[in-house]
Amino acid sequence: MEHGTTITQFISEEQRHASGATGEFTALLNDIVTACKMISNQVNHGALVGALGSAGSENVQGETQKKLDILSNEMFIQCNEWAGHLAAMASEEMDDVYQIPSEYPRGKYLITFDPLDGSSNIDVNVSVGTIFSVLRCPGGIERPAVRDFLQAGTQQVAAGYALYGPSTMLVLTTGKGVNGFTLDQNIGEFILTHPNMTIPADTQEFAINASNMRFWEAPVKRYVDECLAGKEGPREKDFNMRWIASMVAEVHRILTRGGVFMYPVDSKMKDKGLGGKLRLLYEANPMSYIVEQAGGGSITGTHRIMDLQPESLHQRVPVILGSRNEVERIQGYHTEDV
Ligand code: AHM
Ligand code: MG
């Protein structure tokens, strides 16, 4: 029977064309894929396996952890620690760098991940996802420290996300465009269903948490006001608005039909000494890599996110990403006097 290209086949073939590829990177991606399948299964079973609700603990950012946050983190580690591809890992759910246990061999890659992004959606059965970013471990490092993870987004070797929605999808870039795979539950394999995903340069759809409107800075307020003014306003067209509160689902929508996603820095965050809501190393950078590879843009407002030099493991940054012409317009609003 005819079946599509599996993700394993796809990655192997892509790597076969890469000069000097040893197969290690392919094997690492396979372990990540297995982790996403396990998390998908757990998310899918939800209350049936007692996986919903709070775990009664807080992560390093002071956010309440859900049982599924912790379970997903454990599954991701289990699938990726044993095979000898990684030198260390870092996650939204762990304060410090996770060292590979001494009984396992160490490899040349680092990984950062958010095991289950969009936690506020878990208990209400709305889409959530896993985000990951693969970096090279600097040479000669025995025990990777935080500084070894502080690499600009442009240094990423690969980035991807799994979306646990009506179907489970995995979207991946290794720097040669963006490809989407759908999990066929019957055979347990991700099949290439969305080759070469691209983001239209123009859009009439934006996503932002409008409850923060009174705290926004002038350029963001100007952009949203102009969108809301519709046909009668300066944009001379009507805009649609969405807010899922799951970055993975928002980015996936943008990869599918275009749009802009914004979680800007605002005065409330600044008062608390925060640089934004989303985390640079395991949310903003991997999503920026995917969006740029699909032809879109990703900025803080003033700067390209992937050019930022990270300063700490859990650093937060403002994020504005999506259709290129809109992102450029918003950047223009931030750099001119308004
Ligand atoms: P999380 O990693 O704790 O789940 O937070 C990240 C999520 C993003 O997926 C989403 O875009 C944002 O937080 C939603 O925030 P809000 O609840 O403020 O709208
Ligand atoms: Mg997150």
mmCIF file of C-alpha atoms and ligand atoms in Angstrom:
data_model
loop_
_atom_site.group_PDB
_atom_site.id
_atom_site.type_symbol
_atom_site.label_atom_id
_atom_site.label_comp_id
_atom_site.label_asym_id
_atom_site.label_seq_id
_atom_site.Cartn_x
_atom_site.Cartn_y
_atom_site.Cartn_z
ATOM 1 C CA MET A 1 0.000 0.000 0.000
ATOM 2 C CA GLU A 2 1.160 3.569 -0.795
ATOM 3 C CA HIS A 3 2.092 5.579 2.251
ATOM 4 C CA GLY A 4 3.711 9.002 2.535
ATOM 5 C CA THR A 5 7.242 9.845 3.616
ATOM 6 C CA THR A 6 7.835 9.167 7.312
ATOM 7 C CA ILE A 7 9.722 11.757 9.349
ATOM 8 C CA THR A 8 12.567 9.255 9.899
ATOM 9 C CA GLN A 9 12.894 8.747 6.157
ATOM 10 C CA PHE A 10 12.713 12.511 5.562
ATOM 11 C CA ILE A 11 15.394 13.403 8.108
ATOM 12 C CA SER A 12 17.687 10.579 6.954
ATOM 13 C CA GLU A 13 17.409 11.657 3.332
ATOM 14 C CA GLU A 14 17.957 15.320 4.203
ATOM 15 C CA GLN A 15 21.057 14.450 6.222
ATOM 16 C CA ARG A 16 22.440 12.129 3.559
ATOM 17 C CA HIS A 17 22.907 15.210 1.370
ATOM 18 C CA ALA A 18 24.672 17.139 4.154
ATOM 19 C CA SER A 19 28.429 16.876 3.854
ATOM 20 C CA GLY A 20 30.137 15.372 6.891
ATOM 21 C CA ALA A 21 26.903 14.106 8.447
ATOM 22 C CA THR A 22 27.629 11.179 10.771
ATOM 23 C CA GLY A 23 24.043 10.139 11.438
ATOM 24 C CA GLU A 24 24.230 11.433 15.011
ATOM 25 C CA PHE A 25 22.003 14.415 14.312
ATOM 26 C CA THR A 26 19.458 12.162 12.560
ATOM 27 C CA ALA A 27 19.436 9.867 15.588
ATOM 28 C CA LEU A 28 18.954 12.835 17.937
ATOM 29 C CA LEU A 29 15.975 14.085 15.940
ATOM 30 C CA ASN A 30 14.493 10.603 16.084
ATOM 31 C CA ASP A 31 14.691 10.623 19.886
ATOM 32 C CA ILE A 32 13.002 14.040 19.981
ATOM 33 C CA VAL A 33 10.252 12.658 17.735
ATOM 34 C CA THR A 34 9.753 9.725 20.117
ATOM 35 C CA ALA A 35 9.461 12.139 23.059
ATOM 36 C CA CYS A 36 6.792 14.136 21.225
ATOM 37 C CA LYS A 37 4.826 10.950 20.467
ATOM 38 C CA MET A 38 4.906 9.978 24.151
ATOM 39 C CA ILE A 39 3.808 13.440 25.281
ATOM 40 C CA SER A 40 1.075 13.440 22.653
ATOM 41 C CA ASN A 41 -0.232 10.141 23.995
ATOM 42 C CA GLN A 42 -0.262 11.448 27.569
ATOM 43 C CA VAL A 43 -1.953 14.741 26.589
ATOM 44 C CA ASN A 44 -4.478 12.753 24.582
ATOM 45 C CA HIS A 45 -5.465 10.573 27.522
ATOM 46 C CA GLY A 46 -5.800 13.586 29.840
ATOM 47 C CA ALA A 47 -8.152 12.902 32.720
ATOM 48 C CA LEU A 48 -8.362 9.168 31.879
ATOM 49 C CA VAL A 49 -4.866 8.698 33.277
ATOM 50 C CA GLY A 50 -5.204 11.344 36.002
ATOM 51 C CA ALA A 51 -2.820 13.660 34.155
ATOM 52 C CA LEU A 52 -4.777 16.916 34.487
ATOM 53 C CA GLY A 53 -4.601 19.511 37.247
ATOM 54 C CA SER A 54 -1.914 21.237 39.241
ATOM 55 C CA ALA A 55 1.185 19.492 40.532
ATOM 56 C CA GLY A 56 1.239 21.820 43.549
ATOM 57 C CA SER A 57 4.727 23.129 42.738
ATOM 58 C CA GLU A 58 6.240 26.198 41.026
ATOM 59 C CA ASN A 59 8.902 26.428 38.313
ATOM 60 C CA VAL A 60 11.861 28.821 38.313
ATOM 61 C CA GLN A 61 9.639 31.566 36.873
ATOM 62 C CA GLY A 62 7.265 31.290 39.852
ATOM 63 C CA GLU A 63 4.500 29.744 37.705
ATOM 64 C CA THR A 64 2.370 26.915 39.064
ATOM 65 C CA GLN A 65 3.339 23.658 37.380
ATOM 66 C CA LYS A 66 0.661 21.372 36.013
ATOM 67 C CA LYS A 67 1.035 17.602 36.346
ATOM 68 C CA LEU A 68 1.377 17.409 32.572
ATOM 69 C CA ASP A 69 4.176 20.026 32.573
ATOM 70 C CA ILE A 70 6.196 17.784 34.854
ATOM 71 C CA LEU A 71 5.300 14.514 33.136
ATOM 72 C CA SER A 72 6.173 15.973 29.724
ATOM 73 C CA ASN A 73 9.485 17.250 31.047
ATOM 74 C CA GLU A 74 10.328 13.790 32.414
ATOM 75 C CA MET A 75 9.373 12.070 29.161
ATOM 76 C CA PHE A 76 11.462 14.459 27.094
ATOM 77 C CA ILE A 77 14.481 13.818 29.306
ATOM 78 C CA GLN A 78 13.992 10.034 29.341
ATOM 79 C CA CYS A 79 13.869 9.845 25.553
ATOM 80 C CA ASN A 80 16.897 12.055 25.011
ATOM 81 C CA GLU A 81 19.408 11.392 27.795
ATOM 82 C CA TRP A 82 20.572 7.830 27.084
ATOM 83 C CA ALA A 83 21.721 7.729 23.463
ATOM 84 C CA GLY A 84 24.916 9.788 23.614
ATOM 85 C CA HIS A 85 23.887 12.626 21.274
ATOM 86 C CA LEU A 86 23.512 15.326 23.915
ATOM 87 C CA ALA A 87 26.005 17.027 26.201
ATOM 88 C CA ALA A 88 23.260 18.623 28.359
ATOM 89 C CA MET A 89 19.689 19.929 28.277
ATOM 90 C CA ALA A 90 17.802 22.988 29.555
ATOM 91 C CA SER A 91 14.054 23.284 30.012
ATOM 92 C CA GLU A 92 11.399 25.771 31.077
ATOM 93 C CA GLU A 93 10.554 23.388 33.895
ATOM 94 C CA MET A 94 14.085 23.067 35.355
ATOM 95 C CA ASP A 95 15.952 25.848 37.169
ATOM 96 C CA ASP A 96 19.425 24.720 36.105
ATOM 97 C CA VAL A 97 21.167 22.913 33.292
ATOM 98 C CA TYR A 98 20.332 19.184 33.218
ATOM 99 C CA GLN A 99 23.518 17.137 33.085
ATOM 100 C CA ILE A 100 23.502 13.797 31.282
ATOM 101 C CA PRO A 101 23.758 11.104 34.004
ATOM 102 C CA SER A 102 27.246 9.597 34.256
ATOM 103 C CA GLU A 103 26.119 6.119 33.147
ATOM 104 C CA TYR A 104 25.343 7.466 29.662
ATOM 105 C CA PRO A 105 27.743 8.675 26.964
ATOM 106 C CA ARG A 106 27.842 12.394 26.131
ATOM 107 C CA GLY A 107 27.362 13.849 22.673
ATOM 108 C CA LYS A 108 28.077 17.082 20.857
ATOM 109 C CA TYR A 109 24.660 18.757 20.960
ATOM 110 C CA LEU A 110 22.736 20.824 23.495
ATOM 111 C CA ILE A 111 18.976 21.051 23.544
ATOM 112 C CA THR A 112 16.623 23.607 25.076
ATOM 113 C CA PHE A 113 12.916 22.871 25.290
ATOM 114 C CA ASP A 114 9.553 23.853 26.635
ATOM 115 C CA PRO A 115 7.992 20.438 27.243
ATOM 116 C CA LEU A 116 4.396 21.664 27.252
ATOM 117 C CA ASP A 117 3.768 25.215 26.142
ATOM 118 C CA GLY A 118 0.401 26.855 26.699
ATOM 119 C CA SER A 119 -0.104 25.293 30.131
ATOM 120 C CA SER A 120 -3.165 27.400 30.879
ATOM 121 C CA ASN A 121 -4.936 25.447 28.119
ATOM 122 C CA ILE A 122 -4.242 21.943 29.440
ATOM 123 C CA ASP A 123 -7.202 21.576 31.789
ATOM 124 C CA VAL A 124 -9.642 23.130 29.313
ATOM 125 C CA ASN A 125 -8.701 20.738 26.470
ATOM 126 C CA VAL A 126 -7.369 23.397 24.111
ATOM 127 C CA SER A 127 -4.262 22.842 21.951
ATOM 128 C CA VAL A 128 -0.847 22.807 23.618
ATOM 129 C CA GLY A 129 2.592 21.941 22.256
ATOM 130 C CA THR A 130 6.270 21.129 22.778
ATOM 131 C CA ILE A 131 8.976 23.510 21.507
ATOM 132 C CA PHE A 132 12.666 22.588 21.058
ATOM 133 C CA SER A 133 15.922 24.116 19.856
ATOM 134 C CA VAL A 134 19.136 22.215 19.064
ATOM 135 C CA LEU A 135 22.533 23.898 19.515
ATOM 136 C CA ARG A 136 26.116 22.661 19.178
ATOM 137 C CA CYS A 137 27.998 22.267 22.446
ATOM 138 C CA PRO A 138 31.147 24.394 22.336
ATOM 139 C CA GLY A 139 34.278 22.240 21.896
ATOM 140 C CA GLY A 140 36.280 20.945 24.845
ATOM 141 C CA ILE A 141 33.451 21.287 27.364
ATOM 142 C CA GLU A 142 33.197 18.385 29.818
ATOM 143 C CA ARG A 143 30.257 19.616 31.859
ATOM 144 C CA PRO A 144 28.185 22.245 30.026
ATOM 145 C CA ALA A 145 27.272 25.295 32.091
ATOM 146 C CA VAL A 146 24.662 28.010 31.514
ATOM 147 C CA ARG A 147 27.146 30.086 29.470
ATOM 148 C CA ASP A 148 27.431 27.257 26.908
ATOM 149 C CA PHE A 149 23.711 27.600 26.199
ATOM 150 C CA LEU A 150 23.883 31.387 25.750
ATOM 151 C CA GLN A 151 24.150 31.260 21.955
ATOM 152 C CA ALA A 152 22.324 33.592 19.576
ATOM 153 C CA GLY A 153 19.355 32.106 17.709
ATOM 154 C CA THR A 154 21.358 32.270 14.480
ATOM 155 C CA GLN A 155 23.530 29.440 15.895
ATOM 156 C CA GLN A 156 20.637 26.960 16.076
ATOM 157 C CA VAL A 157 21.190 23.676 14.238
ATOM 158 C CA ALA A 158 17.501 22.767 14.232
ATOM 159 C CA ALA A 159 14.257 23.883 15.809
ATOM 160 C CA GLY A 160 10.759 22.521 15.890
ATOM 161 C CA TYR A 161 7.509 22.111 17.688
ATOM 162 C CA ALA A 162 4.885 19.449 18.186
ATOM 163 C CA LEU A 163 1.295 20.645 18.264
ATOM 164 C CA TYR A 164 -1.187 18.537 20.205
ATOM 165 C CA GLY A 165 -4.392 19.650 18.509
ATOM 166 C CA PRO A 166 -7.227 17.868 16.712
ATOM 167 C CA SER A 167 -4.358 15.998 15.076
ATOM 168 C CA THR A 168 -0.799 15.863 16.400
ATOM 169 C CA MET A 169 1.688 17.582 14.123
ATOM 170 C CA LEU A 170 5.420 18.068 14.180
ATOM 171 C CA VAL A 171 6.943 21.036 12.380
ATOM 172 C CA LEU A 172 10.689 21.086 11.846
ATOM 173 C CA THR A 173 13.482 23.171 10.375
ATOM 174 C CA THR A 174 17.134 22.261 9.997
ATOM 175 C CA GLY A 175 17.810 25.475 8.111
ATOM 176 C CA LYS A 176 16.517 24.246 4.762
ATOM 177 C CA GLY A 177 12.930 25.441 4.912
ATOM 178 C CA VAL A 178 10.106 24.226 7.119
ATOM 179 C CA ASN A 179 8.273 20.921 6.854
ATOM 180 C CA GLY A 180 5.185 19.682 8.685
ATOM 181 C CA PHE A 181 4.341 16.082 9.576
ATOM 182 C CA THR A 182 1.073 14.636 10.883
ATOM 183 C CA LEU A 183 1.016 11.745 13.348
ATOM 184 C CA ASP A 184 -0.779 8.732 11.931
ATOM 185 C CA GLN A 185 -2.047 7.202 15.188
ATOM 186 C CA ASN A 186 -2.635 3.819 13.539
ATOM 187 C CA ILE A 187 0.988 3.247 12.603
ATOM 188 C CA GLY A 188 2.584 5.562 15.193
ATOM 189 C CA GLU A 189 4.559 7.508 12.598
ATOM 190 C CA PHE A 190 4.723 11.162 11.608
ATOM 191 C CA ILE A 191 4.035 11.446 7.871
ATOM 192 C CA LEU A 192 5.094 14.411 5.715
ATOM 193 C CA THR A 193 1.838 16.254 5.005
ATOM 194 C CA HIS A 194 2.940 19.910 4.781
ATOM 195 C CA PRO A 195 6.139 20.125 2.699
ATOM 196 C CA ASN A 196 7.891 23.478 2.412
ATOM 197 C CA MET A 197 5.574 25.581 4.585
ATOM 198 C CA THR A 198 5.659 29.298 3.770
ATOM 199 C CA ILE A 199 4.087 32.324 5.413
ATOM 200 C CA PRO A 200 2.302 34.775 3.101
ATOM 201 C CA ALA A 201 4.027 38.186 3.264
ATOM 202 C CA ASP A 202 0.712 40.022 3.805
ATOM 203 C CA THR A 203 -2.119 39.318 6.184
ATOM 204 C CA GLN A 204 -5.347 40.676 7.638
ATOM 205 C CA GLU A 205 -5.150 38.778 10.917
ATOM 206 C CA PHE A 206 -3.357 39.564 14.175
ATOM 207 C CA ALA A 207 -3.080 37.897 17.600
ATOM 208 C CA ILE A 208 -2.445 39.679 20.885
ATOM 209 C CA ASN A 209 -3.773 39.431 24.445
ATOM 210 C CA ALA A 210 -5.897 42.589 24.370
ATOM 211 C CA SER A 211 -6.469 42.522 28.131
ATOM 212 C CA ASN A 212 -2.993 44.106 28.417
ATOM 213 C CA MET A 213 -3.933 47.010 26.132
ATOM 214 C CA ARG A 214 -3.668 49.692 28.805
ATOM 215 C CA PHE A 215 -0.036 48.673 29.457
ATOM 216 C CA TRP A 216 1.125 48.579 25.810
ATOM 217 C CA GLU A 217 3.812 50.859 24.447
ATOM 218 C CA ALA A 218 2.892 53.444 21.785
ATOM 219 C CA PRO A 219 4.067 51.542 18.649
ATOM 220 C CA VAL A 220 2.029 48.422 19.524
ATOM 221 C CA LYS A 221 -0.997 50.504 20.434
ATOM 222 C CA ARG A 222 -0.716 52.369 17.148
ATOM 223 C CA TYR A 223 -0.503 49.153 15.126
ATOM 224 C CA VAL A 224 -3.499 47.521 16.827
ATOM 225 C CA ASP A 225 -5.562 50.736 16.730
ATOM 226 C CA GLU A 226 -4.939 50.976 12.980
ATOM 227 C CA CYS A 227 -5.974 47.337 12.470
ATOM 228 C CA LEU A 228 -9.126 47.839 14.535
ATOM 229 C CA ALA A 229 -10.052 50.953 12.542
ATOM 230 C CA GLY A 230 -10.513 48.602 9.559
ATOM 231 C CA LYS A 231 -11.653 49.827 6.150
ATOM 232 C CA GLU A 232 -12.278 53.356 7.439
ATOM 233 C CA GLY A 233 -8.807 53.617 9.027
ATOM 234 C CA PRO A 234 -5.312 54.190 7.574
ATOM 235 C CA ARG A 235 -4.934 50.499 6.603
ATOM 236 C CA GLU A 236 -8.106 50.682 4.469
ATOM 237 C CA LYS A 237 -8.986 47.036 5.146
ATOM 238 C CA ASP A 238 -10.695 45.044 7.879
ATOM 239 C CA PHE A 239 -8.607 42.827 10.173
ATOM 240 C CA ASN A 240 -9.523 39.659 12.023
ATOM 241 C CA MET A 241 -8.264 38.878 15.542
ATOM 242 C CA ARG A 242 -7.338 35.597 17.302
ATOM 243 C CA TRP A 243 -5.886 34.707 20.722
ATOM 244 C CA ILE A 244 -5.461 31.047 21.668
ATOM 245 C CA ALA A 245 -2.926 31.607 24.500
ATOM 246 C CA SER A 246 -0.851 28.727 23.068
ATOM 247 C CA MET A 247 2.093 30.087 21.140
ATOM 248 C CA VAL A 248 2.513 26.788 19.285
ATOM 249 C CA ALA A 249 -1.049 26.932 17.970
ATOM 250 C CA GLU A 250 -0.692 30.622 17.034
ATOM 251 C CA VAL A 251 2.563 30.027 15.140
ATOM 252 C CA HIS A 252 1.015 27.034 13.417
ATOM 253 C CA ARG A 253 -1.929 29.147 12.261
ATOM 254 C CA ILE A 254 0.494 31.757 10.933
ATOM 255 C CA LEU A 255 2.493 29.079 9.077
ATOM 256 C CA THR A 256 -0.746 27.845 7.560
ATOM 257 C CA ARG A 257 -2.494 31.065 6.534
ATOM 258 C CA GLY A 258 -0.349 34.015 7.601
ATOM 259 C CA GLY A 259 -0.869 36.513 10.412
ATOM 260 C CA VAL A 260 0.986 38.361 13.139
ATOM 261 C CA PHE A 261 1.531 37.178 16.728
ATOM 262 C CA MET A 262 2.546 39.681 19.381
ATOM 263 C CA TYR A 263 3.552 39.303 23.004
ATOM 264 C CA PRO A 264 5.226 42.689 23.401
ATOM 265 C CA VAL A 265 6.921 44.065 26.493
ATOM 266 C CA ASP A 266 4.582 46.409 28.354
ATOM 267 C CA SER A 267 4.700 48.782 31.302
ATOM 268 C CA LYS A 268 3.341 46.186 33.743
ATOM 269 C CA MET A 269 6.195 43.779 32.907
ATOM 270 C CA LYS A 270 8.750 46.582 33.040
ATOM 271 C CA ASP A 271 7.521 47.549 36.518
ATOM 272 C CA LYS A 272 8.288 43.978 37.602
ATOM 273 C CA GLY A 273 11.734 44.111 35.969
ATOM 274 C CA LEU A 274 10.742 41.665 33.204
ATOM 275 C CA GLY A 275 11.869 42.037 29.589
ATOM 276 C CA GLY A 276 8.815 40.263 28.165
ATOM 277 C CA LYS A 277 6.613 37.237 28.743
ATOM 278 C CA LEU A 278 8.141 34.589 26.484
ATOM 279 C CA ARG A 279 11.479 32.948 27.047
ATOM 280 C CA LEU A 280 14.296 33.526 24.538
ATOM 281 C CA LEU A 281 16.098 30.186 24.527
ATOM 282 C CA TYR A 282 13.232 27.702 24.284
ATOM 283 C CA GLU A 283 10.293 29.743 22.964
ATOM 284 C CA ALA A 284 11.332 32.864 21.032
ATOM 285 C CA ASN A 285 14.488 31.563 19.309
ATOM 286 C CA PRO A 286 13.125 28.244 17.993
ATOM 287 C CA MET A 287 9.899 29.888 16.827
ATOM 288 C CA SER A 288 11.870 32.706 15.187
ATOM 289 C CA TYR A 289 14.025 30.176 13.327
ATOM 290 C CA ILE A 290 10.937 28.372 12.031
ATOM 291 C CA VAL A 291 9.144 31.591 11.079
ATOM 292 C CA GLU A 292 12.178 33.051 9.277
ATOM 293 C CA GLN A 293 12.780 29.773 7.441
ATOM 294 C CA ALA A 294 9.168 29.999 6.257
ATOM 295 C CA GLY A 295 9.754 33.513 4.909
ATOM 296 C CA GLY A 296 8.346 35.479 7.860
ATOM 297 C CA GLY A 297 9.913 37.936 10.295
ATOM 298 C CA SER A 298 10.507 37.801 14.063
ATOM 299 C CA ILE A 299 11.538 40.809 16.135
ATOM 300 C CA THR A 300 11.478 42.225 19.651
ATOM 301 C CA GLY A 301 9.967 45.408 18.256
ATOM 302 C CA THR A 302 13.250 47.081 17.433
ATOM 303 C CA HIS A 303 15.604 44.116 16.798
ATOM 304 C CA ARG A 304 15.700 40.726 15.094
ATOM 305 C CA ILE A 305 15.246 38.137 17.860
ATOM 306 C CA MET A 306 17.772 35.647 16.471
ATOM 307 C CA ASP A 307 20.534 38.281 16.653
ATOM 308 C CA LEU A 308 20.123 38.774 20.417
ATOM 309 C CA GLN A 309 23.006 37.664 22.607
ATOM 310 C CA PRO A 310 21.288 35.688 25.406
ATOM 311 C CA GLU A 311 22.208 36.731 28.935
ATOM 312 C CA SER A 312 20.542 34.081 31.062
ATOM 313 C CA LEU A 313 18.936 30.662 30.683
ATOM 314 C CA HIS A 314 15.379 31.781 31.384
ATOM 315 C CA GLN A 315 15.626 35.277 29.882
ATOM 316 C CA ARG A 316 12.337 36.756 28.657
ATOM 317 C CA VAL A 317 11.984 38.843 25.514
ATOM 318 C CA PRO A 318 9.209 40.657 23.647
ATOM 319 C CA VAL A 319 8.060 38.691 20.575
ATOM 320 C CA ILE A 320 6.448 40.000 17.392
ATOM 321 C CA LEU A 321 6.442 37.485 14.551
ATOM 322 C CA GLY A 322 4.655 36.466 11.393
ATOM 323 C CA SER A 323 3.918 37.821 7.913
ATOM 324 C CA ARG A 324 6.974 39.728 6.732
ATOM 325 C CA ASN A 325 5.400 42.971 5.539
ATOM 326 C CA GLU A 326 3.395 43.421 8.751
ATOM 327 C CA VAL A 327 6.398 42.666 10.970
ATOM 328 C CA GLU A 328 8.449 45.218 9.006
ATOM 329 C CA ARG A 329 5.675 47.771 9.461
ATOM 330 C CA ILE A 330 5.604 47.168 13.231
ATOM 331 C CA GLN A 331 9.393 47.449 13.372
ATOM 332 C CA GLY A 332 9.060 50.765 11.533
ATOM 333 C CA TYR A 333 6.613 52.002 14.177
ATOM 334 C CA HIS A 334 9.156 51.114 16.868
ATOM 335 C CA THR A 335 12.073 52.834 15.217
ATOM 336 C CA GLU A 336 10.366 56.057 14.097
ATOM 337 C CA ASP A 337 9.023 58.603 16.604
ATOM 338 C CA VAL A 338 5.340 58.086 17.236
HETATM 339 P P1 AHM B 1 3.755 28.898 29.329
HETATM 340 O O1 AHM B 1 5.093 28.477 28.779
HETATM 341 O O2 AHM B 1 3.799 29.064 30.819
HETATM 342 O O3 AHM B 1 2.638 28.024 28.878
HETATM 343 O O4 AHM B 1 3.499 30.396 28.784
HETATM 344 C C1 AHM B 1 3.637 30.674 27.425
HETATM 345 C C2 AHM B 1 2.283 30.915 26.815
HETATM 346 C C3 AHM B 1 2.318 31.040 25.321
HETATM 347 O O5 AHM B 1 2.105 29.807 24.699
HETATM 348 C C4 AHM B 1 1.181 31.982 25.049
HETATM 349 O O6 AHM B 1 1.384 32.729 23.872
HETATM 350 C C5 AHM B 1 1.170 32.889 26.252
HETATM 351 O O7 AHM B 1 1.812 32.155 27.291
HETATM 352 C C6 AHM B 1 -0.222 33.233 26.694
HETATM 353 O O8 AHM B 1 -0.152 34.155 27.714
HETATM 354 P P2 AHM B 1 -1.477 34.831 28.359
HETATM 355 O O9 AHM B 1 -2.078 33.765 29.222
HETATM 356 O O10 AHM B 1 -0.911 35.966 29.128
HETATM 357 O O11 AHM B 1 -2.380 35.255 27.256
HETATM 358 MG MG MG B 2 6.147 27.992 27.482
#
